[in-house]
Amino acid sequence: MELLQLPDIDSSMLGLVGGKAAGLGEMIKAGERVPDGFCLTVESYRSGRLPERALVEAYERLGGGRVAVRSSATAEDLPDASFAGQQDTYLNVEGTAKLVGAIRRCWDSLFTERAVAYRAAAGIDEAAMAVVVQRMIDPVAAGVLFTANPITGCRTEMVIDAAPGLGTAVVDGTVVPDHYVLDRRTPAVPNPGGCLSAEQLGELRAAGARLQERFGSPQDVEWAIDGEGTLWLLQSRPITTLFPQPPDTGDTRLYLEFGHIQGMLRPCTPMGVSLLKTGGSMWFQAAGAKIDRRDPLPRLVSIGGRLYFDVTDFLRSRTMRERIGTSLEVYGPRVRDAVRRMLDDPRFAPRPGLPFHLGSALKGSLRMMPPGLAGVVSSLSNPALARARAYRGVAEIKRMIVPPGESATAADRLRWVAEDSHKAVMSIDMRGILWPLAAGMIAGTVPAALLKGIATAEELDKVLGGMPYNVTTQMDLKLWDLAVTAREHRDLFLGTSPEELAVRYFAGELPDIGLAGFLATYGMRAAAEIDVGVPRWDEDPAPLFAMIANYLRVADPAQAPDVRFKAAAAKAERMIETLARRARRRRPIRGRLAVFFMRRSRQLTGLREIAKFAWLPAIQACRRQLLLAGADLAGRGRLERADDIMFLTLDEARAAAHDQAGQGELAAMRRAEHERELRRRVVPGALLSDGTDVEMLAPAEPAQDGVLTGMSGAAGRATGRARVIRDPAGARIEPGEILVAPTTDPGWTPLFLTAAGLVTETGSPVAHGPTVAREYGIPAVICVRDATNEIKTGQLITIDGASGTVRVEPE
């Protein structure tokens, strides 16, 4: 079928007629007013010839005259890719010859540079082009309608942009349109002197509501009103930029994004979320809390695969709401200010009561306080003994993780993951790890209070430089040692892709640089490592080979990571002496206390990473068991492939193991959603249940020419060329460049060893990235909105970690 009338088309024909035509056909079937027309299908495009006789007959049936010729690619107007403006549209085309020419130009637009780049960014390999031909409408007003607010994400608002005449001026951005934001519950009020009446606004709003219900998602609608006042709908496609809406609870809720504190903005797999909740609930049970088996941690909510914490009840609590500001400091200024604005929102008016069960809280406190207090005091008294106790705890946890044997069934393996895998790590004190860790955190923060007015933040940051006993920095320096060993094979490691090196490593074809020993200790790690769905380095060491290549490019001995780390440690010791003399002169008692805690900080604060490090063997063991169970289920036809199991929850996987059907289709659907979300670059830090990105409600900050403002992550200044990296896998950074990233977690930190500084779009002062940056003695600026878009690789930038600013230098 090379030509179809629009009324004969429906959504099942997407591969034949493309997204635009499929949408128009569905609108006609729904009874909407759509200009009459037809579609030249992809069969004609693929054959390279036009069915000219059928084309002329279809054109004459429209009455000849002026028509609109519009591209309708098979990869267009999709739920996750709108292709807005990527292919061509031709208006007021008249006559057969001009119609044929316009169709051919639409075909050609499939391979313009912008369209090819858009498909590549959207992860779409190939597409074909159909063409829609419709009778032209002569509008007195036209424009676009969004059935959800595309800026804030609010699903209870519609946005209309309108202008006199053709709507292309609105779409192209060549006019300043009449702008309307319509709340669905209140009457529409026209703009004074605008081109739409209240009745027309109401008609557009009603049409938008119908289309959203018809297509099942918020829509981007093009429309026109003719000289007789008739509304015509020209296109309806999904709004692809909206962040997924939180689950409907029947109440207005506020959610804070949790993952960025761990340096993780990529979506977590469904199995990853399920295991986090299951494992985390075991600790709360050990602390005396009551857990609902159906949803062990109900305040931890997955939205778009990201982990959000529901703070609604804390915000509404008369007792807790005024204290919430302090706890939000770790989220950075934008999220903190957004939540504070919500305190004045009547939907979060204060109510009596606490957001938790007082009895459970008291029970947990009574269980934890005596051993906790004793553990912290003993750790401060004897830090060497405390560290030894923490390391023994890590070894004990690893020893106690005993997965099922080779003969275990899928059901056995899944039962072990759900019920036994985290028993060792989720004891109330994590086998003696928590108290030395807590003592280190206290020792690291107390000096700031004791030395207020005596020491600057930048000076206190220097005290944390070159911090020993951090498992992540130890890992990075071990990786540097591998690079030193690899120098005699420099050409091999620099001239071969990381992926090829990984293949050759597993084949036993690489020289021995000590990687096997490194993986025996650190192979459980990876970027986004708290997600069990993410491959570990021992499965895919390609990122490690990329890091080794980066290290091999270090030519200046003074820039060697181990030298820089030792230099940062020496600066820290000198700064402690400087502050000790100054503090004892001005405040002798406080000064002595501050020096004590600074010294203890050097002995204990590095343990801040050890709790997660102790957790990772359990996650790694679970991943191995899940993949074995997935292979079993794939062999029985329950899943398509073994790692599909990562797109089910634990309960769903256990149901599949007991031969419940339908889990394979569910996993495939979730995998597709996950891959779409992997391409999302901006994740709201604070989100309302109606989909509103709360940060977008704030008034725009005054622009500063060439200066981006964020938050201090690690003090110091650095000037260098920017290197924008969105994924650490295979990333290359030259010595002295400044790393610009969406966020960072321990999987990114090997890049820090050769970087001159760090800029991230999100983060927290206590997150992994800024903490490790401080320990390496490099400046860091965090929470710089859209940094990876505003800054380009190769630009000369200056970062000031103390003031939290990034300046793009003129050249």
Tab-separated table of C-alpha atoms in Angstrom, residues 1-359:
chain	number	residue	atom	x	y	z
A	1	MET	CA	0.000	0.000	0.000
A	2	GLU	CA	1.717	3.139	-1.213
A	3	LEU	CA	-1.080	5.614	-0.502
A	4	LEU	CA	-3.741	5.715	2.240
A	5	GLN	CA	-6.497	8.173	3.112
A	6	LEU	CA	-6.080	9.593	6.628
A	7	PRO	CA	-9.421	8.187	7.920
A	8	ASP	CA	-8.159	4.689	7.020
A	9	ILE	CA	-5.072	4.979	9.254
A	10	ASP	CA	-4.640	3.997	12.914
A	11	SER	CA	-1.797	3.619	15.413
A	12	SER	CA	-1.144	-0.001	14.426
A	13	MET	CA	0.244	1.283	11.100
A	14	LEU	CA	3.091	3.278	12.655
A	15	GLY	CA	5.773	1.377	10.737
A	16	LEU	CA	3.923	2.030	7.458
A	17	VAL	CA	2.775	5.638	7.801
A	18	GLY	CA	5.030	7.174	10.472
A	19	GLY	CA	4.182	8.918	13.714
A	20	LYS	CA	2.475	12.033	12.391
A	21	ALA	CA	0.048	10.199	10.090
A	22	ALA	CA	-0.729	7.603	12.762
A	23	GLY	CA	-1.611	10.388	15.198
A	24	LEU	CA	-3.822	12.163	12.650
A	25	GLY	CA	-5.649	8.927	11.862
A	26	GLU	CA	-6.337	8.310	15.561
A	27	MET	CA	-7.635	11.873	15.992
A	28	ILE	CA	-10.041	11.404	13.088
A	29	LYS	CA	-11.267	8.133	14.562
A	30	ALA	CA	-11.853	9.937	17.866
A	31	GLY	CA	-14.132	12.404	16.081
A	32	GLU	CA	-11.750	15.378	16.140
A	33	ARG	CA	-11.768	17.958	13.350
A	34	VAL	CA	-8.693	17.310	11.182
A	35	PRO	CA	-8.041	18.758	7.686
A	36	ASP	CA	-8.764	16.178	5.013
A	37	GLY	CA	-5.767	14.467	3.457
A	38	PHE	CA	-3.837	11.348	2.597
A	39	CYS	CA	-0.499	9.691	3.344
A	40	LEU	CA	2.161	8.483	0.951
A	41	THR	CA	3.504	5.474	2.876
A	42	VAL	CA	7.092	4.348	3.493
A	43	GLU	CA	6.690	1.707	0.769
A	44	SER	CA	6.976	4.467	-1.800
A	45	TYR	CA	10.002	5.947	-0.014
A	46	ARG	CA	11.762	2.589	0.145
A	47	SER	CA	11.106	1.863	-3.533
A	48	GLY	CA	12.391	5.313	-4.480
A	49	ARG	CA	9.480	5.955	-6.864
A	50	LEU	CA	6.280	7.955	-6.606
A	51	PRO	CA	2.898	6.406	-7.521
A	52	GLU	CA	2.144	9.503	-9.604
A	53	ARG	CA	-1.278	8.422	-10.903
A	54	ALA	CA	-2.581	7.558	-7.427
A	55	LEU	CA	-0.975	10.744	-6.096
A	56	VAL	CA	-2.715	12.943	-8.697
A	57	GLU	CA	-6.058	11.246	-8.037
A	58	ALA	CA	-5.719	11.740	-4.280
A	59	TYR	CA	-4.739	15.389	-4.775
A	60	GLU	CA	-7.739	15.992	-7.019
A	61	ARG	CA	-10.059	14.355	-4.453
A	62	LEU	CA	-8.890	17.046	-2.017
A	63	GLY	CA	-10.083	19.596	-4.578
A	64	GLY	CA	-6.608	20.531	-5.786
A	65	GLY	CA	-5.456	23.950	-4.754
A	66	ARG	CA	-3.132	24.662	-1.837
A	67	VAL	CA	-1.997	21.815	0.428
A	68	ALA	CA	0.422	21.257	3.287
A	69	VAL	CA	3.101	18.620	2.691
A	70	ARG	CA	4.488	17.257	5.949
A	71	SER	CA	7.048	14.607	6.814
A	72	SER	CA	5.893	11.594	8.838
A	73	ALA	CA	8.971	9.537	9.700
A	74	THR	CA	8.667	6.163	11.390
A	75	ALA	CA	10.888	7.527	14.204
A	76	GLU	CA	8.787	10.687	14.624
A	77	ASP	CA	6.202	11.693	17.268
A	78	LEU	CA	7.146	8.726	19.445
A	79	PRO	CA	6.636	8.536	23.222
A	80	ASP	CA	10.325	9.222	23.860
A	81	ALA	CA	11.345	11.209	20.753
A	82	SER	CA	9.198	13.935	19.180
A	83	PHE	CA	11.609	14.876	16.334
A	84	ALA	CA	10.079	18.354	16.517
A	85	GLY	CA	11.408	20.368	13.578
A	86	GLN	CA	13.907	17.705	12.520
A	87	GLN	CA	12.178	16.910	9.217
A	88	ASP	CA	10.648	19.336	6.746
A	89	THR	CA	7.146	20.748	6.213
A	90	TYR	CA	6.024	22.727	3.144
A	91	LEU	CA	2.929	24.936	3.218
A	92	ASN	CA	0.800	26.440	0.444
A	93	VAL	CA	2.021	23.901	-2.104
A	94	GLU	CA	-0.109	24.126	-5.261
A	95	GLY	CA	-0.034	22.036	-8.410
A	96	THR	CA	1.083	18.495	-9.142
A	97	ALA	CA	4.654	19.365	-10.081
A	98	LYS	CA	5.236	21.360	-6.906
A	99	LEU	CA	3.574	18.626	-4.861
A	100	VAL	CA	6.005	16.016	-6.237
A	101	GLY	CA	8.959	18.318	-5.531
A	102	ALA	CA	7.827	18.936	-1.933
A	103	ILE	CA	7.439	15.193	-1.319
A	104	ARG	CA	10.959	14.508	-2.565
A	105	ARG	CA	12.358	17.276	-0.359
A	106	CYS	CA	10.565	15.700	2.627
A	107	TRP	CA	12.245	12.409	1.796
A	108	ASP	CA	15.628	14.120	1.604
A	109	SER	CA	15.108	15.770	5.016
A	110	LEU	CA	15.404	12.365	6.684
A	111	PHE	CA	19.154	12.596	6.191
A	112	THR	CA	19.922	16.185	7.046
A	113	GLU	CA	22.738	16.609	9.563
A	114	ARG	CA	20.328	17.698	12.301
A	115	ALA	CA	17.978	14.724	11.777
A	116	VAL	CA	20.822	12.183	11.775
A	117	ALA	CA	22.288	13.717	14.945
A	118	TYR	CA	18.883	13.697	16.650
A	119	ARG	CA	18.344	10.003	15.861
A	120	ALA	CA	21.797	9.166	17.165
A	121	ALA	CA	21.135	11.047	20.414
A	122	ALA	CA	17.771	9.281	20.772
A	123	GLY	CA	19.342	5.860	20.233
A	124	ILE	CA	17.413	5.238	16.996
A	125	ASP	CA	19.386	3.316	14.384
A	126	GLU	CA	17.246	3.762	11.302
A	127	ALA	CA	14.025	5.327	10.074
A	128	ALA	CA	11.915	5.569	6.940
A	129	MET	CA	9.848	8.470	5.643
A	130	ALA	CA	6.140	8.657	4.883
A	131	VAL	CA	4.589	11.964	3.779
A	132	VAL	CA	1.256	13.500	4.773
A	133	VAL	CA	-0.611	15.765	2.363
A	134	GLN	CA	-3.515	17.822	3.773
A	135	ARG	CA	-5.798	20.581	2.636
A	136	MET	CA	-4.446	23.975	3.745
A	137	ILE	CA	-6.333	25.868	6.430
A	138	ASP	CA	-6.294	29.676	6.258
A	139	PRO	CA	-6.046	30.517	9.963
A	140	VAL	CA	-6.781	33.762	11.693
A	141	ALA	CA	-4.921	32.352	14.690
A	142	ALA	CA	-2.801	29.277	15.236
A	143	GLY	CA	-0.283	27.846	17.663
A	144	VAL	CA	0.549	25.024	20.014
A	145	LEU	CA	-1.165	23.530	23.040
A	146	PHE	CA	0.626	21.506	25.715
A	147	THR	CA	-1.694	19.477	27.909
A	148	ALA	CA	0.912	19.589	30.697
A	149	ASN	CA	3.227	22.462	31.529
A	150	PRO	CA	6.428	21.633	29.574
A	151	ILE	CA	8.567	23.925	31.739
A	152	THR	CA	7.512	22.942	35.265
A	153	GLY	CA	6.128	19.487	34.410
A	154	CYS	CA	2.827	20.240	36.184
A	155	ARG	CA	0.129	17.873	34.895
A	156	THR	CA	-2.774	20.049	36.159
A	157	GLU	CA	-1.851	22.979	33.898
A	158	MET	CA	-2.169	23.414	30.138
A	159	VAL	CA	-0.026	25.876	28.197
A	160	ILE	CA	-1.140	27.602	24.994
A	161	ASP	CA	0.984	29.784	22.712
A	162	ALA	CA	-0.952	31.556	19.970
A	163	ALA	CA	-0.287	34.087	17.218
A	164	PRO	CA	-2.295	35.588	14.357
A	165	GLY	CA	-1.963	33.758	11.049
A	166	LEU	CA	0.017	30.575	10.493
A	167	GLY	CA	1.259	28.639	13.515
A	168	THR	CA	4.731	28.190	12.014
A	169	ALA	CA	5.784	31.502	13.522
A	170	VAL	CA	5.065	30.125	17.004
A	171	VAL	CA	6.805	26.814	16.308
A	172	ASP	CA	9.833	28.514	14.701
A	173	GLY	CA	10.128	31.048	17.517
A	174	THR	CA	10.037	34.038	15.150
A	175	VAL	CA	7.264	35.903	17.033
A	176	VAL	CA	6.459	36.640	20.649
A	177	PRO	CA	3.183	34.718	21.024
A	178	ASP	CA	0.230	35.221	23.324
A	179	HIS	CA	1.037	32.944	26.239
A	180	TYR	CA	-1.566	31.273	28.443
A	181	VAL	CA	-1.152	28.952	31.415
A	182	LEU	CA	-4.540	27.372	32.125
A	183	ASP	CA	-5.395	25.629	35.345
A	184	ARG	CA	-7.835	22.858	34.540
A	185	ARG	CA	-10.109	23.819	37.430
A	186	THR	CA	-10.574	27.559	36.761
A	187	PRO	CA	-12.131	29.493	33.843
A	188	ALA	CA	-9.782	30.597	31.057
A	189	VAL	CA	-9.175	34.358	30.918
A	190	PRO	CA	-7.973	35.832	27.603
A	191	ASN	CA	-5.070	38.260	27.397
A	192	PRO	CA	-6.087	41.893	26.780
A	193	GLY	CA	-5.670	42.481	23.060
A	194	GLY	CA	-4.841	38.824	22.476
A	195	CYS	CA	-5.872	36.756	19.484
A	196	LEU	CA	-8.006	34.218	21.437
A	197	SER	CA	-11.337	34.648	23.215
A	198	ALA	CA	-12.352	32.968	26.451
A	199	GLU	CA	-14.585	30.633	24.432
A	200	GLN	CA	-11.732	29.631	22.125
A	201	LEU	CA	-9.426	29.021	25.083
A	202	GLY	CA	-12.097	26.821	26.631
A	203	GLU	CA	-12.497	24.897	23.370
A	204	LEU	CA	-8.730	24.323	23.159
A	205	ARG	CA	-8.598	23.159	26.747
A	206	ALA	CA	-11.425	20.693	26.151
A	207	ALA	CA	-9.745	19.386	22.986
A	208	GLY	CA	-6.488	18.937	24.878
A	209	ALA	CA	-8.213	16.953	27.621
A	210	ARG	CA	-9.834	14.678	25.030
A	211	LEU	CA	-6.555	14.077	23.199
A	212	GLN	CA	-4.657	13.317	26.396
A	213	GLU	CA	-7.294	10.785	27.385
A	214	ARG	CA	-7.295	9.273	23.891
A	215	PHE	CA	-3.521	8.858	23.684
A	216	GLY	CA	-2.956	8.112	27.367
A	217	SER	CA	-0.213	10.693	27.968
A	218	PRO	CA	0.318	14.491	27.918
A	219	GLN	CA	0.217	15.830	24.367
A	220	ASP	CA	1.868	18.539	22.281
A	221	VAL	CA	-0.888	19.705	19.912
A	222	GLU	CA	-0.689	21.981	16.874
A	223	TRP	CA	-3.955	23.760	16.035
A	224	ALA	CA	-5.465	26.474	13.858
A	225	ILE	CA	-8.681	28.509	13.937
A	226	ASP	CA	-10.066	29.574	10.537
A	227	GLY	CA	-11.950	32.697	9.546
A	228	GLU	CA	-15.259	31.131	10.546
A	229	GLY	CA	-14.024	30.444	14.055
A	230	THR	CA	-13.651	26.683	13.504
A	231	LEU	CA	-10.917	24.898	15.477
A	232	TRP	CA	-8.795	22.478	13.431
A	233	LEU	CA	-6.305	20.061	14.963
A	234	LEU	CA	-3.170	19.635	12.875
A	235	GLN	CA	-1.054	17.294	14.978
A	236	SER	CA	-0.898	15.591	18.365
A	237	ARG	CA	2.226	13.925	19.712
A	238	PRO	CA	3.532	13.013	23.157
A	239	ILE	CA	5.434	15.619	25.183
A	240	THR	CA	8.691	13.714	25.326
A	241	THR	CA	10.610	15.981	27.709
A	242	LEU	CA	8.421	15.509	30.788
A	243	PHE	CA	9.922	13.705	33.730
A	244	PRO	CA	7.708	10.728	34.694
A	245	GLN	CA	4.947	11.581	37.148
A	246	PRO	CA	5.056	10.138	40.686
A	247	PRO	CA	2.535	7.419	41.560
A	248	ASP	CA	-0.998	8.671	42.221
A	249	THR	CA	-1.746	8.544	45.948
A	250	GLY	CA	-4.811	10.799	45.836
A	251	ASP	CA	-2.866	13.422	47.787
A	252	THR	CA	-0.346	16.156	47.028
A	253	ARG	CA	3.108	14.843	47.970
A	254	LEU	CA	6.625	16.264	47.827
A	255	TYR	CA	9.558	14.047	46.847
A	256	LEU	CA	13.293	14.769	47.104
A	257	GLU	CA	15.674	13.028	44.739
A	258	PHE	CA	17.890	10.788	46.834
A	259	GLY	CA	20.357	9.334	44.378
A	260	HIS	CA	22.481	12.427	43.810
A	261	ILE	CA	23.736	12.256	47.398
A	262	GLN	CA	25.263	8.942	46.326
A	263	GLY	CA	26.414	10.537	43.058
A	264	MET	CA	23.880	8.591	41.003
A	265	LEU	CA	21.582	10.302	38.531
A	266	ARG	CA	21.229	7.419	36.097
A	267	PRO	CA	18.060	5.368	36.599
A	268	CYS	CA	18.194	2.399	38.915
A	269	THR	CA	16.901	-0.892	37.543
A	270	PRO	CA	13.670	-2.255	39.073
A	271	MET	CA	15.656	-5.092	40.651
A	272	GLY	CA	18.107	-2.542	42.000
A	273	VAL	CA	15.311	-0.608	43.703
A	274	SER	CA	13.732	-3.823	44.984
A	275	LEU	CA	17.000	-5.059	46.507
A	276	LEU	CA	17.768	-1.660	48.069
A	277	LYS	CA	14.385	-1.683	49.776
A	278	THR	CA	14.638	-5.306	50.847
A	279	GLY	CA	18.173	-4.969	52.168
A	280	GLY	CA	17.593	-1.592	53.802
A	281	SER	CA	14.475	-2.822	55.560
A	282	MET	CA	16.542	-5.500	57.292
A	283	TRP	CA	18.554	-2.805	59.064
A	284	PHE	CA	15.391	-1.012	60.203
A	285	GLN	CA	14.029	-4.301	61.485
A	286	ALA	CA	17.251	-4.837	63.421
A	287	ALA	CA	16.702	-1.361	64.908
A	288	GLY	CA	13.202	-2.339	66.061
A	289	ALA	CA	11.038	-0.829	63.303
A	290	LYS	CA	7.931	-2.556	61.929
A	291	ILE	CA	8.184	-3.338	58.230
A	292	ASP	CA	5.378	-3.925	55.729
A	293	ARG	CA	6.452	-6.869	53.577
A	294	ARG	CA	4.559	-5.488	50.562
A	295	ASP	CA	6.578	-2.255	50.549
A	296	PRO	CA	9.439	-2.386	53.062
A	297	LEU	CA	10.448	1.283	52.736
A	298	PRO	CA	7.341	3.139	51.535
A	299	ARG	CA	8.921	6.590	51.696
A	300	LEU	CA	11.583	5.528	49.202
A	301	VAL	CA	9.840	5.839	45.831
A	302	SER	CA	11.151	5.040	42.352
A	303	ILE	CA	10.167	7.743	39.834
A	304	GLY	CA	11.636	7.418	36.359
A	305	GLY	CA	13.992	4.864	37.891
A	306	ARG	CA	15.439	7.497	40.242
A	307	LEU	CA	15.227	7.153	43.994
A	308	TYR	CA	13.083	9.787	45.701
A	309	PHE	CA	12.277	10.253	49.362
A	310	ASP	CA	8.728	11.318	50.296
A	311	VAL	CA	9.153	14.223	52.765
A	312	THR	CA	5.475	15.203	52.829
A	313	ASP	CA	4.765	14.086	56.379
A	314	PHE	CA	7.867	15.862	57.682
A	315	LEU	CA	6.819	19.058	55.930
A	316	ARG	CA	3.318	18.875	57.399
A	317	SER	CA	4.471	18.057	60.922
A	318	ARG	CA	4.290	21.047	63.282
A	319	THR	CA	7.143	19.536	65.253
A	320	MET	CA	9.475	18.747	62.340
A	321	ARG	CA	8.814	21.351	59.628
A	322	GLU	CA	10.851	24.170	61.153
A	323	ARG	CA	13.859	21.877	61.512
A	324	ILE	CA	13.749	20.613	57.962
A	325	GLY	CA	15.900	23.443	56.580
A	326	THR	CA	19.066	22.289	58.326
A	327	SER	CA	18.728	18.726	57.072
A	328	LEU	CA	18.364	20.005	53.507
A	329	GLU	CA	21.846	21.558	53.413
A	330	VAL	CA	23.147	18.302	51.932
A	331	TYR	CA	20.856	18.795	48.909
A	332	GLY	CA	22.384	22.089	47.847
A	333	PRO	CA	20.895	25.583	47.639
A	334	ARG	CA	18.403	25.085	44.813
A	335	VAL	CA	16.621	22.107	46.368
A	336	ARG	CA	16.835	23.629	49.853
A	337	ASP	CA	15.212	26.876	48.712
A	338	ALA	CA	12.580	25.002	46.677
A	339	VAL	CA	11.484	23.006	49.726
A	340	ARG	CA	11.437	26.091	51.923
A	341	ARG	CA	9.024	27.714	49.483
A	342	MET	CA	6.716	24.752	49.928
A	343	LEU	CA	6.396	25.598	53.636
A	344	ASP	CA	4.135	28.487	52.566
A	345	ASP	CA	2.023	26.304	50.261
A	346	PRO	CA	-1.409	25.627	51.843
A	347	ARG	CA	-1.242	22.039	50.580
A	348	PHE	CA	1.522	21.493	53.131
A	349	ALA	CA	-0.077	23.334	56.026
A	350	PRO	CA	1.116	22.081	59.437
A	351	ARG	CA	-0.739	19.312	61.210
A	352	PRO	CA	-0.329	17.768	64.659
A	353	GLY	CA	1.638	14.571	65.109
A	354	LEU	CA	4.986	13.133	64.089
A	355	PRO	CA	5.907	11.626	60.698
A	356	PHE	CA	7.015	8.374	62.330
A	357	HIS	CA	5.950	5.992	65.088
A	358	LEU	CA	7.324	7.414	68.319
A	359	GLY	CA	7.475	3.980	69.945
